[in-house]
mmCIF file of C-alpha atoms and ligand atoms in Angstrom:
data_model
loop_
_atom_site.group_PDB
_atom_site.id
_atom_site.type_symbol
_atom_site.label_atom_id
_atom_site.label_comp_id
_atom_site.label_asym_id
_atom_site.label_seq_id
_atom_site.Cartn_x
_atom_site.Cartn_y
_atom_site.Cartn_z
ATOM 1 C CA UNK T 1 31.732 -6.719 24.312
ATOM 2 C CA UNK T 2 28.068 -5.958 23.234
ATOM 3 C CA UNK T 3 27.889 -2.065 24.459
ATOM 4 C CA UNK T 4 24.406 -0.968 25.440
ATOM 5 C CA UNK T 5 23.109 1.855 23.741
ATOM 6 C CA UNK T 6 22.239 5.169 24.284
ATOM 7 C CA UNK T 7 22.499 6.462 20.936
ATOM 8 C CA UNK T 8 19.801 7.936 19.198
ATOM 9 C CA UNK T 9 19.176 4.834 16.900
ATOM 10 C CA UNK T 10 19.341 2.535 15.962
ATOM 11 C CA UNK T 11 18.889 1.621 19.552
ATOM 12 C CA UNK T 12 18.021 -1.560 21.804
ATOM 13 C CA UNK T 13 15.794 -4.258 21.024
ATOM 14 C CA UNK T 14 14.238 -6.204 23.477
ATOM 15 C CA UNK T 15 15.247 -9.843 23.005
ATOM 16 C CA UNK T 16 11.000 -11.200 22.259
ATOM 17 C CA UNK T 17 11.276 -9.416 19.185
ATOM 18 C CA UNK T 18 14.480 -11.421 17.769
ATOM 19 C CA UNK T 19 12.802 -14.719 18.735
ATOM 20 C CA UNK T 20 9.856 -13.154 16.996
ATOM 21 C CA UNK T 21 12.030 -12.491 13.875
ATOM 22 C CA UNK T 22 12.958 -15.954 13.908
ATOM 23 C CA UNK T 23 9.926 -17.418 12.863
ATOM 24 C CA UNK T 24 10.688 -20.196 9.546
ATOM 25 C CA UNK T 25 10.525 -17.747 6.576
ATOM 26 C CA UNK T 26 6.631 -17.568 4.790
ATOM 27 C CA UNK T 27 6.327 -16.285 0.921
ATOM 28 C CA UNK T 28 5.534 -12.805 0.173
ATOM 29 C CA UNK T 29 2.994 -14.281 -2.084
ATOM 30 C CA UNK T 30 2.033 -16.433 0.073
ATOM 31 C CA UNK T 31 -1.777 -16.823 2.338
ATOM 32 C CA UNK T 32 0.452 -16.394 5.633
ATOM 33 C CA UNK T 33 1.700 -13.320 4.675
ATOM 34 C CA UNK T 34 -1.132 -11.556 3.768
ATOM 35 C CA UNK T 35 -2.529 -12.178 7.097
ATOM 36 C CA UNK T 36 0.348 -10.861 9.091
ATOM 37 C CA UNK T 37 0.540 -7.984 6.316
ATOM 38 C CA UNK T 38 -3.366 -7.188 7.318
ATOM 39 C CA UNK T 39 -2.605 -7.476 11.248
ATOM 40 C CA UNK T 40 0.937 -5.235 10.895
ATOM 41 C CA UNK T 41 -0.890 -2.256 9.078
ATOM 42 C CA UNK T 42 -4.695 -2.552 11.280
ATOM 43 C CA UNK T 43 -2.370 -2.300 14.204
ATOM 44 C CA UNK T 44 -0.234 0.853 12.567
ATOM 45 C CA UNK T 45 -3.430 2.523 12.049
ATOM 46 C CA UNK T 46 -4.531 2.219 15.211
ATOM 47 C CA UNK T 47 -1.121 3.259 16.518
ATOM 48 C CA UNK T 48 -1.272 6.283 13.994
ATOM 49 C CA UNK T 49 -5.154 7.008 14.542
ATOM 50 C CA UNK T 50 -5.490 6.922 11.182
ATOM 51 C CA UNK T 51 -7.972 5.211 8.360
ATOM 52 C CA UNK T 52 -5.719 6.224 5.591
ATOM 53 C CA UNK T 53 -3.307 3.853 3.737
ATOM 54 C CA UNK T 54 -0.659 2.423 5.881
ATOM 55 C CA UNK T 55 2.401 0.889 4.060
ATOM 56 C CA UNK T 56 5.425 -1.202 4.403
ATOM 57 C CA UNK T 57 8.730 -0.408 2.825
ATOM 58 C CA UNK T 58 11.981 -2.445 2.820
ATOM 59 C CA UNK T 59 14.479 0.615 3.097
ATOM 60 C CA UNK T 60 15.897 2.977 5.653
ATOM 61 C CA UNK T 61 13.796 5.875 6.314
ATOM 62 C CA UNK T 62 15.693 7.599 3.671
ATOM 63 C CA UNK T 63 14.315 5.737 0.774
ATOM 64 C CA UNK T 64 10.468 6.494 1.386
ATOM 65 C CA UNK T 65 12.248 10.090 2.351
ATOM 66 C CA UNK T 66 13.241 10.341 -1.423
ATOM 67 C CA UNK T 67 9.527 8.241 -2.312
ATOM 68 C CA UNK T 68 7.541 10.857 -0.745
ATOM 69 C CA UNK T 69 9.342 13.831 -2.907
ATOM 70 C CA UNK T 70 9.527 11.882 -6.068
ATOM 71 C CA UNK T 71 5.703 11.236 -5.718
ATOM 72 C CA UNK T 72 4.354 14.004 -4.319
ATOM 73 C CA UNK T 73 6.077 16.928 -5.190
ATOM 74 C CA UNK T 74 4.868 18.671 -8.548
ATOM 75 C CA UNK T 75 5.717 22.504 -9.143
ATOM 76 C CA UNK T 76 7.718 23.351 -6.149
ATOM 77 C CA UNK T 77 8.531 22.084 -2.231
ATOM 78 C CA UNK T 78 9.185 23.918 0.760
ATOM 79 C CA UNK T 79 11.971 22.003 2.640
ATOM 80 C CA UNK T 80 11.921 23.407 6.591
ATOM 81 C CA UNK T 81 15.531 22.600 7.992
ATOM 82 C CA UNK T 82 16.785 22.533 11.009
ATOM 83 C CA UNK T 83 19.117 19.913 11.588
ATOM 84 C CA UNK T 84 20.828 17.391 10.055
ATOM 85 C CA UNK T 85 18.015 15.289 8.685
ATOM 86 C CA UNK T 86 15.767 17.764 7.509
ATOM 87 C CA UNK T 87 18.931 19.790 5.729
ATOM 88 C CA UNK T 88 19.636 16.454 4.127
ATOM 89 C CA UNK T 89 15.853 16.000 2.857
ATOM 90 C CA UNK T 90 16.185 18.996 1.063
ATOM 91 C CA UNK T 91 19.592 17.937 -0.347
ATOM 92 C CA UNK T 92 17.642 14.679 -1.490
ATOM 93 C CA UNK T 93 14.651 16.721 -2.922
ATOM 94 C CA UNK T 94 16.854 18.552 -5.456
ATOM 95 C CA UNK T 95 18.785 15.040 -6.451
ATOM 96 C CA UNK T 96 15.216 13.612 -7.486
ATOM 97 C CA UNK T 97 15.624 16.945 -10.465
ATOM 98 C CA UNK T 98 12.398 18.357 -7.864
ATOM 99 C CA UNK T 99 12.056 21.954 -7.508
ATOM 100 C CA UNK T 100 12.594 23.208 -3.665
ATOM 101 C CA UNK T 101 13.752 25.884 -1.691
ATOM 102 C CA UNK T 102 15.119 25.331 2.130
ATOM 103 C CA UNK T 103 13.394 27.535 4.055
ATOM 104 C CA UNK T 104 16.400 27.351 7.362
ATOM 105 C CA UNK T 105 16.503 27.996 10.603
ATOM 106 C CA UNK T 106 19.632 27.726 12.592
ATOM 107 C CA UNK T 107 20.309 24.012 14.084
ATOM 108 C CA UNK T 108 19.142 23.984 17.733
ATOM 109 C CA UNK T 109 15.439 25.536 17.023
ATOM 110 C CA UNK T 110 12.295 24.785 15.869
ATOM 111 C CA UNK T 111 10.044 24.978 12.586
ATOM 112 C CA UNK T 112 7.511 27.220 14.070
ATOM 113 C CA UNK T 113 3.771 27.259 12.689
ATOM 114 C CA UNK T 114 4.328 31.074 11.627
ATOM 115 C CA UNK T 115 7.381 30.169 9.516
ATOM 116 C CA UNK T 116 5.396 27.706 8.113
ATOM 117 C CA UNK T 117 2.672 30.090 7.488
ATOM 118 C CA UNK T 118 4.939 33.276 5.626
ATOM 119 C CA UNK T 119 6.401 30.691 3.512
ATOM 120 C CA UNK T 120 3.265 29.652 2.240
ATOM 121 C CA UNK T 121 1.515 32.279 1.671
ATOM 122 C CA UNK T 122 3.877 32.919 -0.900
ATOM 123 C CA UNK T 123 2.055 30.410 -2.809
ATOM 124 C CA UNK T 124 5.031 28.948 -4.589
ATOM 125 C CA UNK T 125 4.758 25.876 -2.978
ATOM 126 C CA UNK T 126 2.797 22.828 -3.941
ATOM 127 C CA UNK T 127 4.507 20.392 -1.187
ATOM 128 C CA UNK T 128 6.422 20.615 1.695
ATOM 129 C CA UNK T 129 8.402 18.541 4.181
ATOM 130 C CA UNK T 130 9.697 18.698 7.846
ATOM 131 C CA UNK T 131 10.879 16.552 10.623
ATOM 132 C CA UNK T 132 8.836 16.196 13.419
ATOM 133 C CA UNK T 133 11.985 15.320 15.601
ATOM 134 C CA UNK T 134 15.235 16.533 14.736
ATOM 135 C CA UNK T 135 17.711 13.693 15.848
ATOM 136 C CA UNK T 136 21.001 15.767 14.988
ATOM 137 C CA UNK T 137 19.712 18.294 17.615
ATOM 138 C CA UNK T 138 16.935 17.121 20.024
ATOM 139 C CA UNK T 139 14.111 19.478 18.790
ATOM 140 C CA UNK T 140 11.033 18.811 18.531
ATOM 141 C CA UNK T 141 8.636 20.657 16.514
ATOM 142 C CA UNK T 142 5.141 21.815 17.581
ATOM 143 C CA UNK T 143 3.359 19.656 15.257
ATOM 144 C CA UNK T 144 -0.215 20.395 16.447
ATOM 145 C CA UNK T 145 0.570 24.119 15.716
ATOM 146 C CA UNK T 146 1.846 23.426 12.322
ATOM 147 C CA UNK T 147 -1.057 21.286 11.526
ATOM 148 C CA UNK T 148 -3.422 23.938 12.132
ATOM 149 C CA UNK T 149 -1.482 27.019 9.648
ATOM 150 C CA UNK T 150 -1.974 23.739 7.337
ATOM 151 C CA UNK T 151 -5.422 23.721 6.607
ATOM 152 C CA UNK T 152 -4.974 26.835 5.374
ATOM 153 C CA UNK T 153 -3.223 25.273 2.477
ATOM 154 C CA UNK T 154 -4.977 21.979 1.432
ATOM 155 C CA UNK T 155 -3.091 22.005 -1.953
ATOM 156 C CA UNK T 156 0.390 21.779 -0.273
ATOM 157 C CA UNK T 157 1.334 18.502 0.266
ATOM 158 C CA UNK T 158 1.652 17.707 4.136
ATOM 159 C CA UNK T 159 5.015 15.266 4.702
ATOM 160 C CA UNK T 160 6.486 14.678 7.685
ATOM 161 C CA UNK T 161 9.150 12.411 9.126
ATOM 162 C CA UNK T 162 8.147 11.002 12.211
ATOM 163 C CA UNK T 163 10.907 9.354 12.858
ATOM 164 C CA UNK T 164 12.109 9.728 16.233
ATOM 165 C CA UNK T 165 9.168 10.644 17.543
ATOM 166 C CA UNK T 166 6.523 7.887 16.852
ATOM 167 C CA UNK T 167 4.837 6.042 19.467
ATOM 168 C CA UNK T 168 6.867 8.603 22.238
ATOM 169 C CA UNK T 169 3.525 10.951 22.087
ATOM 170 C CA UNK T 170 0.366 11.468 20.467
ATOM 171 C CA UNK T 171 0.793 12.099 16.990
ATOM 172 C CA UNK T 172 -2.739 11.568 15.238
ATOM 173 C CA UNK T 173 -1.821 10.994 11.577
ATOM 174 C CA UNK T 174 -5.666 11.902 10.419
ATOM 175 C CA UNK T 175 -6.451 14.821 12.639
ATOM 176 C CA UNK T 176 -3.136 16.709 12.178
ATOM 177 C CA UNK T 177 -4.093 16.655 8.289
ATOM 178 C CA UNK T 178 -0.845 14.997 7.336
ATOM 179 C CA UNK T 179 -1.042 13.841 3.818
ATOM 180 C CA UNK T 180 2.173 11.458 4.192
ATOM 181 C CA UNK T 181 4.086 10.130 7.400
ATOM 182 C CA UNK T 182 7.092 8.604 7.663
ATOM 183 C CA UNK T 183 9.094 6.733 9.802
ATOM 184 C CA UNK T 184 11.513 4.072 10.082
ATOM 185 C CA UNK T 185 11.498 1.320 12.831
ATOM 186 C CA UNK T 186 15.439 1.524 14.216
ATOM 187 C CA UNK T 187 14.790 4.198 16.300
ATOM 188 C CA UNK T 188 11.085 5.429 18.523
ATOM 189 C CA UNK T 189 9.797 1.905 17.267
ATOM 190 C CA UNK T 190 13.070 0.387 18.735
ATOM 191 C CA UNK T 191 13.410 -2.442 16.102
ATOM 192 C CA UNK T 192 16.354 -3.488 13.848
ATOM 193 C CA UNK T 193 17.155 -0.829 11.505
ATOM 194 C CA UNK T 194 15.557 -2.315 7.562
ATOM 195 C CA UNK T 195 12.355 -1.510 7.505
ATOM 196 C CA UNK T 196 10.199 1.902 6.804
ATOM 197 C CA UNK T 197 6.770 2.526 7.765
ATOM 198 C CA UNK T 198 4.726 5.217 5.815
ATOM 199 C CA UNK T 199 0.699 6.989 5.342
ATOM 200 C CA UNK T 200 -1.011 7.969 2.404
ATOM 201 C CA UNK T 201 -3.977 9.816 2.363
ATOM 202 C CA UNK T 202 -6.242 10.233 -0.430
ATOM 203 C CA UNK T 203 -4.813 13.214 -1.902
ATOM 204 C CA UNK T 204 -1.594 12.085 -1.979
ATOM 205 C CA UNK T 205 -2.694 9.123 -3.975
ATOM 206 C CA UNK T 206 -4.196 11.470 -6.132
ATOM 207 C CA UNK T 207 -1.314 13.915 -6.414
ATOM 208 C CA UNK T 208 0.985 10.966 -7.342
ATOM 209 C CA UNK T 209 -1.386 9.956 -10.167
ATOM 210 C CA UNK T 210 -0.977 13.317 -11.599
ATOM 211 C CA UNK T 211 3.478 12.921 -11.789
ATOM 212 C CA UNK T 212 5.762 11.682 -13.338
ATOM 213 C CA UNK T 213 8.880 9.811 -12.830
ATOM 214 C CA UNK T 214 8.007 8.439 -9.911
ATOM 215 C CA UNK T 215 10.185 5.220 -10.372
ATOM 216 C CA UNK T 216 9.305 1.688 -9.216
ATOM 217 C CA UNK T 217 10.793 0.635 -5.672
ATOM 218 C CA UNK T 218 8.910 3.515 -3.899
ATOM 219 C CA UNK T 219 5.982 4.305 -6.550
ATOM 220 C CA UNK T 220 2.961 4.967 -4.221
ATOM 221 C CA UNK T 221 0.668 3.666 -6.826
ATOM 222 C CA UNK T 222 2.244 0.135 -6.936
ATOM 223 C CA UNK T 223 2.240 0.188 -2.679
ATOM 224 C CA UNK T 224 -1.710 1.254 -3.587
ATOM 225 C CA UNK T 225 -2.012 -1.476 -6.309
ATOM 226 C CA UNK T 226 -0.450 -4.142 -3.628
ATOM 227 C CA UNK T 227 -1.983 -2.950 -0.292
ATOM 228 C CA UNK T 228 -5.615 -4.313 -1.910
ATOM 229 C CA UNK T 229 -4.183 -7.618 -1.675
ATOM 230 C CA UNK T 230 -2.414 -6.926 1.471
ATOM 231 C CA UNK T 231 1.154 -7.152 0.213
ATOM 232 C CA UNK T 232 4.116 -5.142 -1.227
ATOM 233 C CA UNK T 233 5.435 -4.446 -4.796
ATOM 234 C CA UNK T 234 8.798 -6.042 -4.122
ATOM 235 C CA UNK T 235 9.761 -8.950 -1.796
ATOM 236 C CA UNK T 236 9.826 -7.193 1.653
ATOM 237 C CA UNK T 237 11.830 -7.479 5.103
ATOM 238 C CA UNK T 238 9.349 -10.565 6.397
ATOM 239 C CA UNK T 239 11.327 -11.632 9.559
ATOM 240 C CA UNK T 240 11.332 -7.401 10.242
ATOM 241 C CA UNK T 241 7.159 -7.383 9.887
ATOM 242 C CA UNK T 242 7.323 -10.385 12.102
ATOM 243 C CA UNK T 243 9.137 -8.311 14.590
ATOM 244 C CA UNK T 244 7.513 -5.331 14.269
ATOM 245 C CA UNK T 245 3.761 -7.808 14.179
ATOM 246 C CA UNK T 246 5.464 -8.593 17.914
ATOM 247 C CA UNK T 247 6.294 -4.775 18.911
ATOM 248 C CA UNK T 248 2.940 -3.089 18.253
ATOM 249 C CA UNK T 249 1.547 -5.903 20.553
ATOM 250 C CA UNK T 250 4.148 -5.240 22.973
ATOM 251 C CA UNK T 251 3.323 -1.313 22.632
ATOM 252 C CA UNK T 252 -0.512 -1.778 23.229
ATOM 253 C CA UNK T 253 0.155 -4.438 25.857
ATOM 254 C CA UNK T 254 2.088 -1.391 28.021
ATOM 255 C CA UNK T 255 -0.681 0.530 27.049
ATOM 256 C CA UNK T 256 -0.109 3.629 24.672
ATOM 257 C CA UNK T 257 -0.464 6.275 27.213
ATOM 258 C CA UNK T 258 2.115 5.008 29.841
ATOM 259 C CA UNK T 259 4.436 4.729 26.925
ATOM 260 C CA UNK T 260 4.343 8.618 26.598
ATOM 261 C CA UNK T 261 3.914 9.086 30.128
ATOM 262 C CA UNK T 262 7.488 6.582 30.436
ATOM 263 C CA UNK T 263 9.252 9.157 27.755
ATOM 264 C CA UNK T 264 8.170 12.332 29.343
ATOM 265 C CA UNK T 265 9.639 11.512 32.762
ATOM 266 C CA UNK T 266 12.494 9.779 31.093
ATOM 267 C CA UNK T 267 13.121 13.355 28.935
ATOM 268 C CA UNK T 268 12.517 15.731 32.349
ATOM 269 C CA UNK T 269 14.882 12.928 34.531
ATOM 270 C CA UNK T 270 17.717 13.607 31.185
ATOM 271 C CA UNK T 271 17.476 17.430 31.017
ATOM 272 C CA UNK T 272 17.678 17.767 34.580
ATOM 273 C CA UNK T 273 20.443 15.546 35.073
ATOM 274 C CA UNK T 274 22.315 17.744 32.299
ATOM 275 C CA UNK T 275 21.542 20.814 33.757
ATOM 276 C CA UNK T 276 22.507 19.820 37.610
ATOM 277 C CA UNK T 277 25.802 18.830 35.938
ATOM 278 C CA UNK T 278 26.846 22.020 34.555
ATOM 279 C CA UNK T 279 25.573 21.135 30.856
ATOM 280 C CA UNK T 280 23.414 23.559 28.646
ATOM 281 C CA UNK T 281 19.959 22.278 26.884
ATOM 282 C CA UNK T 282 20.700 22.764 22.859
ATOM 283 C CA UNK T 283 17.026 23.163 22.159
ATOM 284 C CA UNK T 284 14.670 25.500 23.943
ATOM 285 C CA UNK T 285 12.035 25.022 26.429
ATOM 286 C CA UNK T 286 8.886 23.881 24.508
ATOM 287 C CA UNK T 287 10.808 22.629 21.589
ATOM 288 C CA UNK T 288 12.552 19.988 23.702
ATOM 289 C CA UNK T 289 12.684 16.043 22.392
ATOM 290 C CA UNK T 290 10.889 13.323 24.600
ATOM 291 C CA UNK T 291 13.508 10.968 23.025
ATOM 292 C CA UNK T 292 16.736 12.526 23.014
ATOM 293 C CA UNK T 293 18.122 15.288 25.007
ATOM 294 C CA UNK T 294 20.876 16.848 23.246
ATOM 295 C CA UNK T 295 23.437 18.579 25.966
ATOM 296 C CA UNK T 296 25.266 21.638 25.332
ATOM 297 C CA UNK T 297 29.117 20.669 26.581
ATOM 298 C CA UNK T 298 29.490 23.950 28.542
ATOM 299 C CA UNK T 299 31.779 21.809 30.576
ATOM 300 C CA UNK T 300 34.157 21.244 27.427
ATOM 301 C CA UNK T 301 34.559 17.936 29.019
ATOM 302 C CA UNK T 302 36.829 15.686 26.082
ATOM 303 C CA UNK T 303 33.929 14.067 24.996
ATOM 304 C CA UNK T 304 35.854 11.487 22.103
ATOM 305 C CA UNK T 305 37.666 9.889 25.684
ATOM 306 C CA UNK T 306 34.282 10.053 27.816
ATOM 307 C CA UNK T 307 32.965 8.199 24.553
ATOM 308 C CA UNK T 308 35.838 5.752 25.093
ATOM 309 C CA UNK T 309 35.652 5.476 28.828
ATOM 310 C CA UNK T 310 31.973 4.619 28.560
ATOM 311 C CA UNK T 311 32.385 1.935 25.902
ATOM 312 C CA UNK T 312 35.037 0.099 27.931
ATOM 313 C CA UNK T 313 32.105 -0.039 30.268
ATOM 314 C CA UNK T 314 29.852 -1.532 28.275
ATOM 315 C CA UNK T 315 27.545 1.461 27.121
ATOM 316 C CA UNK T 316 27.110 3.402 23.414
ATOM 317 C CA UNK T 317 27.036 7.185 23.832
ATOM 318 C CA UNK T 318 27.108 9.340 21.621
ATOM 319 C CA UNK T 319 29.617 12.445 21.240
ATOM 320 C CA UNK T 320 27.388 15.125 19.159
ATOM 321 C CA UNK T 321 26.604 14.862 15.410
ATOM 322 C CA UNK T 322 27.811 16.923 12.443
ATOM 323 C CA UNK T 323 28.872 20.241 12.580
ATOM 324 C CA UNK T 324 27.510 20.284 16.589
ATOM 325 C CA UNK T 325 30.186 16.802 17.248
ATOM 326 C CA UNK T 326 31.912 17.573 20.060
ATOM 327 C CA UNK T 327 30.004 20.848 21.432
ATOM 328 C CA UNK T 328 26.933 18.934 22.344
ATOM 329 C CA UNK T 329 26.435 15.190 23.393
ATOM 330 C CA UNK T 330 23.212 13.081 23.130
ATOM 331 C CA UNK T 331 21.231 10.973 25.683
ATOM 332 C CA UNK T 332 19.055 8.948 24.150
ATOM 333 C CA UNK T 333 15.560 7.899 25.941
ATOM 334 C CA UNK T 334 13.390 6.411 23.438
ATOM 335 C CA UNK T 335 11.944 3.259 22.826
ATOM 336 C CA UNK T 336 11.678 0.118 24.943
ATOM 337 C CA UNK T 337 13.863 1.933 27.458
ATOM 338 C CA UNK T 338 13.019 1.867 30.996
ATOM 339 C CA UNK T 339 13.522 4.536 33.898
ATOM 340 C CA UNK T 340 16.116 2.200 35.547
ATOM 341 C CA UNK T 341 17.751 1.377 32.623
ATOM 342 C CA UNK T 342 18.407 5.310 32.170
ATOM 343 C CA UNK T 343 19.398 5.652 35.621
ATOM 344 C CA UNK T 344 21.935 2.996 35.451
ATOM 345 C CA UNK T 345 23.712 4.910 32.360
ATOM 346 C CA UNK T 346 23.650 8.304 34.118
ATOM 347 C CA UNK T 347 25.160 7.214 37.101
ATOM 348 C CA UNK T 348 27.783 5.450 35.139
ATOM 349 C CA UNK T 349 27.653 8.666 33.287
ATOM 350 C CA UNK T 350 28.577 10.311 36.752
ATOM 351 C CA UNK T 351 30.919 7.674 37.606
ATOM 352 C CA UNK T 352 33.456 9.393 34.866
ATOM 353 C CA UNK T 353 32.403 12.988 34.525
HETATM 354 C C1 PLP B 401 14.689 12.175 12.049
HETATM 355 C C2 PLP B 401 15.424 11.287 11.110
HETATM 356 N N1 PLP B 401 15.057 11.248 9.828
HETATM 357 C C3 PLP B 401 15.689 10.468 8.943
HETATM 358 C C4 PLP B 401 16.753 9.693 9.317
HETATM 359 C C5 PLP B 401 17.433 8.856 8.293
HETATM 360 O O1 PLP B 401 17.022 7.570 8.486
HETATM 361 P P1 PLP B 401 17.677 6.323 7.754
HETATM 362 O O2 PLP B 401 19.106 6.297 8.143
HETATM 363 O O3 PLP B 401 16.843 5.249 8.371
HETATM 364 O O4 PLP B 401 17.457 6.476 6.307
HETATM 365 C C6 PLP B 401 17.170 9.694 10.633
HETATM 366 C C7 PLP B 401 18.297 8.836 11.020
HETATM 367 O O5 PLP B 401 19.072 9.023 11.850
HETATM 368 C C8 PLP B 401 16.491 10.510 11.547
HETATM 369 O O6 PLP B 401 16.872 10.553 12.820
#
């Protein structure tokens, strides 16, 4: 039985963008793709608000993850963790031989703007990364906040994974200063998992042309070299740019502001359906996901059966992740996912609690 899901990611797809996917296949090389390569990454920008480079990568978020360190980072990186993502970036930073410290807070809270700030005033740091959205945890970052302590150091590289988060709020890729963005589309994009999205700004095109090592699949200068012509180093994901050529229409045609509006009543209906049943918030107020809510089980309800239970019913939940499996459970509300939808899984949800 197909189980729907409420995972966070990769999560539901809405059926236009398979038959979209299953267009006859075009070359890379080829006139068509260009054009659908131009109309993919115009649309991105406007998504992102954002006149810098916009590029297409055939990987998981992970591999433009690793691209961004191996191609921005010079002397040293500042890796803010606070979850299971973000604790694995810095894991990947030091396997690409980069210099990098993790600058940690414990899982459940933010990267605030004045952690951001001591650590670099140290001036150590030439680069440094965070997650907008922490999927292990359901915290959210104050990204506006962070932005601003970040003009105060133009010479450290800006990254940020967006991954979770993009298109659930505003997150202005140009104003916010952000030298790189990243995101993959299995999750706040709510495509098939394959395909990663990512910015460059000018000075990260100039900081990459100052490193070395960068590799091939995820050199920035060869996306630069390509974008000109509107294409990609290496053959990329074309039935995945087809779909997500069909999503941003779909995401403009619902119009950009009810989408956030949809995921913050979606996030308040979630966290007050956990707390009216007896279930703690992991992350506090203000730091709260509009995509996921992660639940504190204060209710030590056997959360492996309810997991079972549910997918005999037809629905994907998901029982806590890493070190926090079992004590918390996430909801996810991102993507295509409507109100109803929601309230058909939490009264299911009730139906067994
Ligand atoms: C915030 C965040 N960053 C990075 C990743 C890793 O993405 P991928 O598995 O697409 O490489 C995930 C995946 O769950 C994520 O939620």
């Amino acid at each position: 039985m197909h189980k729907k899901l409420f995972i966070p990611g990769p999560i539901n797809v809405a059926p236009e963008i398979f038959e979209a996917m299953s267009q006859p296949m075009i070359g890379h090389r080829m006139k068509e793709y260009a054009e659908l390569h131009g109309r993919v990454t115009s649309a991105l920008k406007l998504l992102l608000n954002t006149d810098d480079r916009v590029f297409l990568a055939t990987s998981s978020a992970f591999g433009v993850m690793e691209g961004a360190v191996r191609n921005l980072v010079k002397g040293r990186c500042a890796n803010f963790c606070n979850g299971a993502f973000s604790d694995k970036w810095h894991d990947v930073t030091l396997r690409c031989g980069k210099e990098a410290d993790a600058i940690k807070v414990p899982w459940g809270q933010p990267i605030t703007a004045e952690l951001v700030n001591t650590t670099l005033a140290s001036g150590k740091y030439d680069s440094m990364t965070m997650i907008h959205n922490e999927t292990s945890t359901g915290v959210m970052s104050p990204l506006p906040e962070i932005a601003e302590v970040m003009r105060k150091y133009p010479q450290v590289m800006f990254i940020v994974d967006t991954v979770s988060s993009i298109s659930a709020l505003p997150i202005p890729v140009k104003d916010l200063g952000i030298n790189c963005c990243i995101f993959g589309v299995q999750k706040a994009l709510a495509l098939p998992p394959g395909l990663a999205v990512f910015t460059a700004d000018e000075k990260a095109i100039a900081r990459a042309k100052t490193v070395e090592n960068r590799g091939y699949y995820f050199d920035f200068l060869e996306f630069v070299t390509n974008d000109d012509k509107n294409n990609t180093p290496s053959t990329p994901c074309i039935s995945l740019i087809y779909g997500l050529d069909c999503q941003l229409k779909r995401i403009f045609a619902e119009g950009i502001e009810t989408r956030w509006a949809r995921h913050q009543q979606m996030a308040e209906r979630t966290r007050n359906w956990a707390q009216e049943h007896g279930f703690g918030l992991f992350a506090p107020e203000g730091a709260r996901s509009l995509t996921l809510t992660c639940a504190e089980n204060h209710r030590d309800i056997d959360l492996a059966t309810l997991k079972t239970r549910l997918a005999d019913r037809g629905y994907a939940f998901d029982d806590g992740y890493g070190k926090i499996k079992g004590k918390t459970f996430r909801i996810a509300h991102m993507g295509d996912l409507q109100p109803a939808e929601l309230e058909e899984f939490l009264t299911v949800l009730d139906g067994e609690l």
